[in-house]
Short mmCIF file of C-alpha atoms and ligand atoms in Angstrom, two decimals:
data_model
loop_
_atom_site.label_atom_id
_atom_site.label_comp_id
_atom_site.label_asym_id
_atom_site.label_seq_id
_atom_site.Cartn_x
_atom_site.Cartn_y
_atom_site.Cartn_z
CA MET A 1 28.57 130.30 101.42
CA SER A 2 27.86 128.21 98.40
CA ASP A 3 29.63 125.03 97.25
CA ARG A 4 30.66 126.77 94.06
CA ILE A 5 32.59 130.00 93.96
CA ARG A 6 30.06 132.63 92.90
CA VAL A 7 31.44 135.75 91.26
CA VAL A 8 29.62 138.93 90.29
CA ILE A 9 31.25 140.69 87.33
CA ALA A 10 30.06 144.26 87.00
CA LYS A 11 30.82 147.25 84.88
CA PRO A 12 29.94 150.62 86.39
CA GLY A 13 29.75 154.00 84.76
CA MET A 14 29.00 155.35 81.35
CA ASP A 15 31.59 153.49 79.32
CA GLY A 16 29.90 150.86 77.21
CA HIS A 17 32.76 148.54 76.28
CA ASP A 18 32.47 145.23 78.04
CA ARG A 19 34.78 143.05 75.98
CA GLY A 20 37.28 142.72 78.82
CA ALA A 21 34.58 141.92 81.36
CA LYS A 22 33.17 139.20 79.12
CA ILE A 23 36.59 137.62 78.57
CA ILE A 24 37.11 137.43 82.32
CA ALA A 25 33.59 136.06 82.85
CA ARG A 26 34.32 133.25 80.39
CA ALA A 27 37.68 132.44 81.94
CA LEU A 28 36.10 132.16 85.39
CA ARG A 29 33.31 129.96 84.05
CA ASP A 30 35.90 127.72 82.41
CA ALA A 31 37.59 127.48 85.80
CA GLY A 32 34.34 126.05 87.23
CA MET A 33 32.96 129.20 88.84
CA GLU A 34 29.42 130.54 88.65
CA VAL A 35 29.63 134.00 87.14
CA ILE A 36 26.77 136.45 87.47
CA TYR A 37 27.21 139.00 84.74
CA THR A 38 25.29 142.24 85.20
CA GLY A 39 25.95 144.09 81.98
CA ILE A 40 27.11 147.65 81.46
CA PHE A 41 26.09 151.02 82.96
CA GLN A 42 25.77 149.78 86.56
CA THR A 43 25.61 152.08 89.56
CA SER A 44 27.49 151.32 92.77
CA GLU A 45 24.16 150.74 94.54
CA SER A 46 22.96 148.19 92.00
CA ILE A 47 26.32 146.38 92.03
CA VAL A 48 26.33 146.00 95.82
CA GLU A 49 22.66 144.99 95.88
CA THR A 50 23.43 142.33 93.25
CA VAL A 51 26.30 140.96 95.35
CA LEU A 52 23.94 140.78 98.31
CA GLN A 53 21.06 139.05 96.50
CA GLU A 54 23.36 136.57 94.78
CA ASP A 55 25.24 135.74 97.99
CA ALA A 56 28.42 136.17 95.96
CA ASP A 57 31.87 135.29 97.27
CA VAL A 58 33.70 137.57 94.88
CA LEU A 59 33.02 140.90 93.19
CA GLY A 60 35.02 141.78 90.11
CA VAL A 61 34.58 145.33 88.89
CA SER A 62 35.87 146.19 85.46
CA ILE A 63 36.72 149.81 84.81
CA LEU A 64 38.35 151.28 81.73
CA SER A 65 37.71 154.94 82.20
CA GLY A 66 39.62 157.05 84.69
CA THR A 67 36.89 156.87 87.34
CA TYR A 68 38.20 153.92 89.31
CA GLU A 69 39.03 155.94 92.39
CA HIS A 70 35.43 157.13 92.73
CA TYR A 71 33.89 153.70 92.23
CA ALA A 72 36.42 151.81 94.35
CA LYS A 73 35.72 154.15 97.26
CA GLU A 74 31.96 154.13 96.84
CA ILE A 75 31.58 150.36 96.29
CA GLY A 76 34.07 149.49 99.04
CA GLY A 77 32.15 151.65 101.49
CA MET A 78 28.78 150.23 100.52
CA LEU A 79 30.01 146.64 100.81
CA ARG A 80 31.07 147.30 104.41
CA GLU A 81 27.84 149.17 105.25
CA ASN A 82 25.81 146.20 104.05
CA GLY A 83 27.75 143.63 106.03
CA LEU A 84 29.51 142.41 102.89
CA GLY A 85 33.02 143.22 104.04
CA ASP A 86 34.08 139.58 103.65
CA VAL A 87 33.40 139.59 99.90
CA LEU A 88 36.60 139.51 97.84
CA PHE A 89 36.61 142.82 95.97
CA LEU A 90 38.78 142.87 92.82
CA LEU A 91 39.33 145.67 90.37
CA GLY A 92 40.29 145.26 86.74
CA GLY A 93 41.27 147.86 84.22
CA THR A 94 43.83 150.54 83.56
CA VAL A 95 45.06 151.75 86.92
CA SER A 96 48.17 153.82 87.67
CA ARG A 97 50.64 152.00 89.88
CA GLN A 98 50.86 154.78 92.41
CA ASP A 99 47.09 154.57 93.04
CA VAL A 100 46.99 150.88 93.92
CA ASN A 101 47.72 151.25 97.62
CA ARG A 102 45.09 153.93 98.02
CA LEU A 103 42.52 151.70 96.30
CA LYS A 104 43.40 148.89 98.69
CA GLY A 105 42.62 151.28 101.50
CA TYR A 106 39.05 151.43 100.21
CA GLY A 107 38.68 147.66 100.48
CA VAL A 108 39.95 146.51 97.09
CA ALA A 109 41.88 143.28 97.67
CA GLU A 110 43.83 143.32 94.42
CA VAL A 111 44.07 145.28 91.20
CA PHE A 112 44.54 143.55 87.84
CA GLY A 113 45.83 145.88 85.17
CA ALA A 114 44.96 145.77 81.52
CA GLY A 115 47.94 143.48 80.85
CA ALA A 116 47.04 140.86 83.49
CA HIS A 117 46.42 137.31 82.33
CA THR A 118 43.00 135.83 83.06
CA GLN A 119 44.80 132.86 84.63
CA ASP A 120 46.34 135.20 87.22
CA ILE A 121 42.84 136.24 88.27
CA VAL A 122 41.62 132.63 88.37
CA GLY A 123 44.64 131.66 90.46
CA TYR A 124 44.20 134.56 92.85
CA ILE A 125 40.52 133.71 93.49
CA ARG A 126 41.29 130.02 93.96
CA GLU A 127 44.02 130.72 96.48
CA TRP A 128 41.79 133.12 98.37
CA ALA A 129 38.95 130.55 98.45
CA ALA A 130 41.31 127.83 99.68
CA ALA A 131 42.63 130.08 102.44
CA ARG A 132 39.09 130.97 103.48
CA GLU A 133 38.16 127.28 103.58
CA LYS A 134 41.12 126.57 105.86
CA ALA A 135 40.23 129.43 108.17
CA GLY A 136 36.75 127.87 108.43
CA MET B 1 25.07 130.83 111.70
CA GLU B 2 22.29 129.13 113.63
CA VAL B 3 19.59 127.83 111.31
CA ALA B 4 16.79 128.93 113.64
CA SER B 5 17.95 132.54 113.78
CA LEU B 6 18.63 132.56 110.05
CA ALA B 7 15.06 131.40 109.44
CA GLN B 8 13.77 134.08 111.80
CA ARG B 9 15.64 136.76 109.91
CA VAL B 10 14.28 135.46 106.59
CA LEU B 11 10.75 135.71 107.98
CA GLU B 12 11.46 139.28 109.07
CA GLY B 13 12.36 140.09 105.48
CA GLU B 14 16.09 140.60 105.94
CA ARG B 15 17.57 140.35 102.48
CA ARG B 16 21.04 139.18 103.43
CA ALA B 17 19.57 136.31 105.44
CA LEU B 18 17.30 135.46 102.52
CA ALA B 19 20.31 135.30 100.18
CA ARG B 20 22.15 133.01 102.61
CA ALA B 21 19.15 130.73 103.09
CA ILE B 22 18.80 130.35 99.33
CA SER B 23 22.45 129.29 99.09
CA LEU B 24 21.93 126.64 101.75
CA VAL B 25 18.91 125.24 99.96
CA GLU B 26 20.65 125.36 96.60
CA ASP B 27 23.61 123.41 97.94
CA GLY B 28 21.26 120.76 99.28
CA ARG B 29 23.25 119.66 102.29
CA ALA B 30 21.96 118.65 105.70
CA ARG B 31 21.26 122.23 106.78
CA ASP B 32 19.07 122.61 103.71
CA ALA B 33 16.50 120.27 105.26
CA GLU B 34 16.71 122.17 108.55
CA ILE B 35 16.13 125.59 107.06
CA LEU B 36 13.26 124.31 104.92
CA ALA B 37 11.69 122.69 107.95
CA ALA B 38 11.84 125.99 109.82
CA LEU B 39 10.39 127.99 106.92
CA TYR B 40 7.82 125.53 105.61
CA PRO B 41 4.97 126.53 107.98
CA HIS B 42 5.20 130.04 106.50
CA THR B 43 4.92 129.01 102.84
CA GLY B 44 1.92 128.55 100.60
CA ASN B 45 0.98 132.16 99.98
CA ALA B 46 2.90 133.07 96.85
CA HIS B 47 1.58 132.52 93.36
CA ARG B 48 4.30 130.69 91.45
CA VAL B 49 4.80 131.50 87.80
CA GLY B 50 7.11 129.64 85.40
CA VAL B 51 8.45 131.33 82.27
CA THR B 52 10.00 129.01 79.72
CA GLY B 53 10.98 128.98 76.05
CA PRO B 54 14.01 128.58 73.78
CA PRO B 55 17.22 130.56 74.38
CA GLY B 56 17.00 134.14 73.14
CA CYS B 57 13.20 134.20 72.82
CA GLY B 58 13.03 137.08 75.30
CA LYS B 59 12.28 135.37 78.61
CA SER B 60 14.42 137.67 80.76
CA THR B 61 13.22 140.76 78.93
CA LEU B 62 9.63 139.67 79.43
CA VAL B 63 10.18 138.85 83.11
CA ASN B 64 11.61 142.34 83.53
CA ALA B 65 8.54 143.92 81.92
CA LEU B 66 6.13 141.63 83.75
CA ALA B 67 7.79 142.40 87.06
CA ARG B 68 7.45 146.13 86.53
CA THR B 69 3.76 145.70 85.76
CA MET B 70 3.29 143.54 88.84
CA ARG B 71 4.92 146.22 90.96
CA GLN B 72 2.47 148.77 89.56
CA ARG B 73 -0.30 146.49 90.78
CA GLY B 74 1.24 146.47 94.23
CA LEU B 75 2.72 142.97 94.17
CA LYS B 76 6.08 142.09 95.70
CA LEU B 77 7.99 139.47 93.82
CA GLY B 78 10.91 137.11 93.87
CA ILE B 79 12.59 136.06 90.64
CA VAL B 80 14.65 132.91 90.11
CA ALA B 81 16.57 132.94 86.82
CA VAL B 82 18.06 129.59 85.85
CA ASP B 83 20.83 129.18 83.27
CA PRO B 84 22.71 126.03 82.29
CA THR B 85 25.90 124.84 83.94
CA SER B 86 28.65 123.89 81.51
CA PRO B 87 28.84 120.09 81.57
CA PHE B 88 32.57 120.29 80.90
CA THR B 89 33.76 122.69 83.58
CA GLY B 90 30.91 122.84 86.10
CA GLY B 91 30.99 126.61 85.75
CA ALA B 92 28.29 128.88 84.38
CA ILE B 93 27.68 132.37 83.11
CA LEU B 94 24.40 133.62 84.51
CA GLY B 95 23.41 136.57 82.36
CA ASP B 96 19.70 137.07 82.92
CA ARG B 97 20.32 140.12 85.09
CA ILE B 98 21.55 142.02 82.04
CA ARG B 99 17.88 142.38 81.01
CA MET B 100 16.60 143.02 84.52
CA GLY B 101 18.56 146.15 85.33
CA ASP B 102 15.35 148.12 85.92
CA LEU B 103 14.48 146.00 88.93
CA VAL B 104 17.61 146.01 91.04
CA GLY B 105 17.07 148.94 93.41
CA ASP B 106 13.47 148.00 94.20
CA PRO B 107 12.98 146.66 97.76
CA GLY B 108 9.82 144.86 96.57
CA ILE B 109 11.88 142.65 94.26
CA PHE B 110 14.53 140.01 94.94
CA ILE B 111 16.38 138.38 92.05
CA ARG B 112 18.49 135.25 92.27
CA SER B 113 20.47 133.64 89.46
CA MET B 114 20.81 129.88 89.57
CA ALA B 115 22.91 127.43 87.60
CA THR B 116 21.43 124.06 86.69
CA ARG B 117 24.41 122.25 88.31
CA GLY B 118 23.70 118.52 88.42
CA SER B 119 20.80 116.43 87.24
CA LEU B 120 17.37 117.54 86.07
CA GLY B 121 15.73 115.96 89.09
CA GLY B 122 18.23 117.79 91.29
CA LEU B 123 17.44 121.05 89.54
CA ALA B 124 13.70 120.65 90.03
CA ARG B 125 14.25 119.94 93.72
CA ALA B 126 16.68 122.81 94.28
CA THR B 127 14.42 125.20 92.37
CA SER B 128 11.36 124.22 94.33
CA GLY B 129 13.34 124.66 97.56
CA VAL B 130 14.42 128.15 96.52
CA ILE B 131 10.79 128.98 95.63
CA GLU B 132 9.71 127.85 99.11
CA VAL B 133 12.27 130.17 100.73
CA LEU B 134 11.07 133.17 98.68
CA ASP B 135 7.47 132.24 99.47
CA ALA B 136 8.24 132.16 103.20
CA ALA B 137 9.99 135.55 102.92
CA GLY B 138 6.62 137.05 102.04
CA PHE B 139 6.70 137.65 98.30
CA ASP B 140 3.29 137.64 96.63
CA VAL B 141 4.60 136.17 93.40
CA VAL B 142 7.62 134.03 92.58
CA ILE B 143 8.69 133.91 88.93
CA VAL B 144 11.02 131.18 87.68
CA GLU B 145 12.77 131.61 84.33
CA THR B 146 14.12 128.41 82.77
CA VAL B 147 15.36 127.52 79.31
CA GLY B 148 12.88 125.25 77.63
CA ALA B 149 14.89 122.21 76.67
CA GLY B 150 12.80 119.10 76.84
CA GLN B 151 12.28 117.58 80.25
CA SER B 152 13.33 120.51 82.39
CA GLU B 153 10.22 122.58 81.79
CA VAL B 154 8.00 119.66 82.75
CA GLY B 155 9.87 119.35 86.04
CA ILE B 156 9.55 123.06 86.76
CA ALA B 157 5.90 123.10 85.65
CA GLN B 158 5.14 120.69 88.44
CA THR B 159 6.41 123.14 91.03
CA VAL B 160 4.63 126.26 89.75
CA HIS B 161 0.96 127.26 89.41
CA THR B 162 1.01 129.07 86.08
CA THR B 163 3.43 128.30 83.27
CA ILE B 164 4.01 130.85 80.51
CA VAL B 165 5.52 129.31 77.38
CA ILE B 166 7.19 131.76 74.99
CA GLU B 167 7.58 131.14 71.29
CA VAL B 168 9.11 133.44 68.71
CA PRO B 169 8.18 134.23 65.11
CA GLY B 170 9.59 131.91 62.52
CA LEU B 171 7.99 128.67 63.56
CA GLY B 172 7.50 126.64 60.46
CA ASP B 173 6.93 122.99 59.85
CA ASP B 174 8.34 121.99 63.20
CA ILE B 175 5.14 123.17 64.83
CA GLN B 176 3.96 119.59 65.21
CA ALA B 177 7.08 118.78 67.15
CA ILE B 178 6.55 121.70 69.50
CA LYS B 179 2.87 120.96 69.94
CA ALA B 180 3.20 118.09 72.37
CA GLY B 181 5.68 119.95 74.54
CA ILE B 182 3.55 123.08 74.71
CA LEU B 183 0.32 121.33 75.56
CA GLU B 184 2.15 119.44 78.24
CA VAL B 185 3.11 122.52 80.21
CA ALA B 186 1.55 125.77 78.93
CA ASP B 187 -1.17 127.63 80.80
CA VAL B 188 -0.50 130.81 78.85
CA LEU B 189 1.16 130.94 75.45
CA VAL B 190 3.08 134.00 74.28
CA VAL B 191 4.41 134.95 70.87
CA ASN B 192 7.14 137.41 71.78
CA LYS B 193 8.98 139.67 69.32
CA ALA B 194 5.63 140.51 67.75
CA ASP B 195 7.42 143.38 66.03
CA GLN B 196 9.02 140.88 63.68
CA PRO B 197 7.47 140.16 60.27
CA GLN B 198 6.51 136.52 60.73
CA ALA B 199 4.78 137.06 64.07
CA GLU B 200 1.26 136.99 62.69
CA ASN B 201 1.82 133.66 60.91
CA THR B 202 3.26 132.08 64.00
CA PHE B 203 0.41 133.42 66.08
CA ARG B 204 -2.19 131.93 63.72
CA ALA B 205 -0.42 128.60 63.50
CA LEU B 206 -0.24 128.31 67.26
CA ARG B 207 -3.86 129.29 67.67
CA ALA B 208 -4.96 126.71 65.16
CA MET B 209 -2.92 124.15 67.04
CA LEU B 210 -4.50 125.11 70.36
CA ASP B 211 -8.02 124.99 68.94
CA VAL B 212 -7.39 121.37 68.02
CA GLY B 213 -5.72 120.50 71.29
CA ALA B 214 -7.77 122.54 73.73
CA PRO B 215 -10.39 120.08 74.98
CA HIS B 216 -7.73 117.86 76.53
CA SER B 217 -5.69 120.59 78.09
CA GLY B 218 -6.18 122.18 81.45
CA ALA B 219 -3.79 123.25 84.09
CA ALA B 220 -5.18 121.40 87.05
CA GLY B 221 -5.10 118.20 85.05
CA HIS B 222 -1.87 118.18 83.16
CA HIS B 223 0.30 119.56 85.92
CA ALA B 224 -1.03 117.28 88.56
CA PRO B 225 1.48 114.52 88.97
CA ARG B 226 -0.03 111.08 89.26
CA ALA B 227 0.80 109.82 92.67
CA MET B 228 0.07 106.38 94.00
CA LEU B 229 -0.27 107.90 97.44
CA ALA B 230 -3.10 110.15 96.31
CA GLY B 231 -5.31 107.11 95.84
CA GLU B 232 -7.85 106.54 93.09
CA ASP B 233 -10.36 109.13 94.21
CA ASP B 234 -8.01 112.06 94.55
CA GLY B 235 -6.45 111.35 91.20
CA LYS B 236 -9.82 111.26 89.52
CA GLY B 237 -10.92 114.41 91.29
CA VAL B 238 -8.05 116.33 89.81
CA GLU B 239 -8.60 114.71 86.44
CA LYS B 240 -12.24 115.71 86.47
CA LEU B 241 -11.45 119.33 87.25
CA SER B 242 -9.45 119.53 84.07
CA ASP B 243 -12.45 118.37 82.04
CA LYS B 244 -14.01 121.79 82.44
CA GLY B 245 -10.87 122.97 80.82
CA TRP B 246 -8.81 126.09 80.96
CA LYS B 247 -8.68 127.60 77.51
CA ILE B 248 -5.01 128.43 77.00
CA PRO B 249 -4.86 132.07 75.94
CA ILE B 250 -2.35 133.02 73.29
CA LEU B 251 -0.93 136.52 73.42
CA LYS B 252 1.41 138.69 71.40
CA THR B 253 4.06 140.74 73.18
CA ILE B 254 6.96 143.01 72.38
CA ALA B 255 8.82 142.50 75.61
CA SER B 256 11.59 144.96 74.80
CA GLU B 257 8.97 147.73 74.57
CA GLY B 258 6.67 146.46 77.29
CA GLN B 259 3.84 145.94 74.81
CA GLY B 260 1.19 143.34 75.59
CA VAL B 261 2.49 142.86 79.11
CA GLU B 262 -0.63 144.22 80.87
CA ALA B 263 -2.72 141.67 78.97
CA LEU B 264 -0.23 138.95 79.89
CA LEU B 265 -0.50 139.78 83.57
CA ASP B 266 -4.30 139.80 83.23
CA ALA B 267 -4.07 136.29 81.79
CA VAL B 268 -1.85 135.12 84.67
CA GLN B 269 -4.28 136.57 87.20
CA ALA B 270 -7.23 134.99 85.36
CA HIS B 271 -5.47 131.65 85.54
CA ARG B 272 -4.89 132.13 89.24
CA ALA B 273 -8.61 132.90 89.68
CA TYR B 274 -9.49 129.80 87.65
CA LEU B 275 -7.34 127.65 89.91
CA VAL B 276 -8.71 129.12 93.14
CA GLU B 277 -12.29 128.88 91.98
CA GLY B 278 -13.91 125.54 92.67
CA GLY B 279 -11.01 124.33 94.77
CA ARG B 280 -8.71 123.49 91.88
CA LEU B 281 -5.72 125.03 93.61
CA ALA B 282 -6.36 123.00 96.73
CA ALA B 283 -6.74 119.78 94.73
CA LEU B 284 -3.57 120.56 92.83
CA ALA B 285 -1.70 121.26 96.04
CA ARG B 286 -2.86 117.96 97.51
CA ALA B 287 -1.84 115.98 94.45
CA ARG B 288 1.59 117.62 94.51
CA VAL B 289 2.20 116.92 98.17
CA ALA B 290 1.22 113.31 97.54
CA SER B 291 3.61 113.07 94.63
CA GLU B 292 6.45 114.70 96.53
CA LEU B 293 5.98 112.45 99.53
CA GLU B 294 5.90 109.46 97.23
CA THR B 295 9.20 110.42 95.62
CA LEU B 296 10.88 111.01 98.97
CA LEU B 297 9.41 107.87 100.48
CA ARG B 298 10.62 105.80 97.56
CA GLU B 299 14.14 107.19 97.95
CA ALA B 300 14.14 106.70 101.70
CA LEU B 301 12.85 103.14 101.53
CA LEU B 302 15.25 102.21 98.77
CA ALA B 303 18.18 103.65 100.71
CA GLU B 304 17.12 101.79 103.85
CA LEU B 305 16.68 98.57 101.93
CA ALA B 306 20.07 98.84 100.24
CA ASP B 307 21.59 99.64 103.61
CA SER B 308 20.21 96.61 105.40
CA LEU B 309 21.09 94.26 102.52
CA GLY B 310 24.61 95.42 101.83
CA PRO B 311 26.18 95.67 98.38
CA GLN B 312 27.35 92.04 98.13
CA GLU B 313 23.84 90.68 98.50
CA ILE B 314 22.59 92.90 95.67
CA GLU B 315 25.57 91.99 93.46
CA ARG B 316 24.97 88.29 94.14
CA THR B 317 21.32 88.62 93.15
CA ILE B 318 22.29 90.41 89.94
CA ASP B 319 24.58 87.48 89.12
CA GLU B 320 21.76 85.02 89.76
CA VAL B 321 19.39 86.89 87.43
CA LEU B 322 22.11 87.25 84.80
CA ALA B 323 22.72 83.51 84.91
CA ARG B 324 18.94 83.07 84.53
CA ARG B 325 18.71 80.95 87.64
CA LEU B 326 16.33 83.57 89.03
CA ASP B 327 13.78 85.85 87.35
CA PRO B 328 13.73 89.57 88.32
CA HIS B 329 10.39 89.41 90.17
CA SER B 330 11.40 86.49 92.35
CA ALA B 331 14.74 88.20 92.90
CA VAL B 332 13.05 91.32 94.24
CA ASP B 333 10.71 89.25 96.44
CA GLY B 334 13.74 87.51 97.84
CA LEU B 335 15.62 90.77 98.50
CA VAL B 336 12.66 92.36 100.26
CA ARG B 337 12.17 89.31 102.47
CA LEU B 338 15.85 89.20 103.30
CA ALA B 339 15.93 92.92 104.13
CA ARG B 340 12.96 92.56 106.48
CA ARG B 341 14.57 89.67 108.29
CA SER B 342 17.90 91.44 108.67
CA ARG B 343 16.17 94.58 109.97
CA ARG B 344 14.25 92.63 112.56
CA GLY B 345 17.49 90.98 113.63
CA LYS B 346 19.20 94.37 114.00
CA GLY B 347 16.23 95.73 115.97
CA ARG B 348 16.51 92.90 118.48
CA ARG B 349 20.22 93.41 118.87
CA SER B 350 19.89 97.13 119.52
CA ARG B 351 17.05 96.66 121.98
CA ALA B 352 19.21 94.17 123.83
CA GLY B 353 22.00 96.74 123.81
CA VAL B 354 19.73 99.37 125.30
CA GLN B 355 18.75 97.02 128.15
CA ALA B 356 22.32 96.16 128.89
CA GLN B 357 23.46 99.78 129.12
CA PRO B 358 20.54 101.95 130.16
CA ALA B 359 22.83 104.79 131.25
CA GLU B 360 23.84 105.48 127.66
CA THR B 361 20.34 106.13 126.35
CA ASP B 362 18.63 109.47 126.53
N1 GDP C 1 12.81 142.63 68.41
C1 GDP C 1 12.60 142.21 69.65
N2 GDP C 1 13.63 141.80 70.39
C2 GDP C 1 13.39 141.37 71.65
C3 GDP C 1 12.09 141.33 72.19
N3 GDP C 1 12.16 140.82 73.44
C4 GDP C 1 13.46 140.56 73.68
N4 GDP C 1 14.21 140.89 72.60
C5 GDP C 1 15.67 140.76 72.45
O1 GDP C 1 16.00 139.38 72.35
C6 GDP C 1 17.29 139.14 72.91
C7 GDP C 1 17.25 138.01 73.93
O2 GDP C 1 16.45 138.42 75.02
P1 GDP C 1 16.53 137.70 76.45
O3 GDP C 1 15.47 138.31 77.27
O4 GDP C 1 17.90 137.71 76.96
O5 GDP C 1 16.12 136.20 76.04
P2 GDP C 1 16.17 134.84 76.92
O6 GDP C 1 17.43 134.15 76.55
O7 GDP C 1 14.98 134.06 76.47
O8 GDP C 1 16.10 135.23 78.35
C8 GDP C 1 17.74 140.46 73.51
O9 GDP C 1 18.60 141.08 72.63
C9 GDP C 1 16.45 141.24 73.66
O10 GDP C 1 16.64 142.63 73.61
C10 GDP C 1 10.99 141.78 71.36
O11 GDP C 1 9.83 141.76 71.75
N5 GDP C 1 11.32 142.20 70.11
MG1 MG C 2 17.33 134.77 80.02
#
């Protein structure tokens, strides 16, 4: 693992609005993290391959359309298949409350809804990184 | 993870191991030296290409197009894309992958984004370490994208074989200012965004500039760092090679449409052939090793010297020079003599220690 927290921010699917993803990318940069931003229209394969090549600690996937279930399942599975199960997998976007637990079953660590503050995400990643450090 | 087994997995082409090894080298801690030591015997095969130019000139887009063309010619390649770290927060947004989406699923390509992090010297060292790792992993070509911002491209140019400098239409009177920088590092000059109206003017202005500057340019010469260790003869040898001169080609591209990219790759391969021919590449490699050893030796000796003197001694000498009781040259002579004496003293003590307790040695 790197000295700096490295985060891949990705946006899968056919929806081309990446304003939210960019705001989060900037907030994480301002918190001292190295953010690899992949741009829009990513496939699950290309997202997981990017996480692998970049040796990222965290993957943040931003989804606005109603396809989060599909991508969470697919990306979560591919992370595990590629030995990347220890990467912190976060989901951002509009997600129904009753779906959250099922998404966590796919390997998503936490879901940040459209109303979440960027500082909540920063804090969550920092706490996770500190806990990982302690565990060695 | 054990460094030896990590290195083995890198050599076998395992991508996860490669990604981990790059992180180690980038962080530059003790294990960095270990992993590089394990991989170094397997380096030296990749052709290293630098791509530099101002922000937004189309570097990433051009790397994407160039990489696709290289793949068509059967080459496997590693890409290192460097973006600046924010000096205020230490964080960075690394966005070069946005333009390289075409390349991600290809097993013959490995892309790594890098932030500049600390100093320029540190960046050059970390970048060259990452290039070595990709070289050892068996890639035929390693491309490094850096923002051209003064000194950084010179540092990177010293670690690559062929440097592509990108300019964009709209160069005006500041061409004189750019001139020195370009001649310093460029092996191939590109006017990208040739679809824009002023492209032809910029192209002509740059060509006129190169025609004036050409006789003194030449890759083997201007990239070869001058190293004391190389000795007079080696230095001159490299210098002489450059006299024959590499005529810097200037090309027009439309990176976003892939236009002119075949010709650009031809130029890179021609430059490679130029370097190989007549032993230029070997001379360049020798000069670089000499320069690198010199840098490391200087750091090591300085650290050892400072260590054996202790900080008070150096502070005291600074006071003496400040008070003008001592001139700087005599001060340095004095410090070196003192350091030698204190080292010899320490050596005697430790040898005595070894004799007294032989059981503790191994
Ligand atoms: N018109 C035009 N735009 C280009 C060309 N090449 C790149 N661009 C655009 O220039 C912008 C910056 O490109 P990028 O590759 O990110 O530049 P970099 O910052 O130098 O890496 C992007 O919007 C590209 O689409 C070109 O040949 N013509
Ligand atoms: Mg770029």
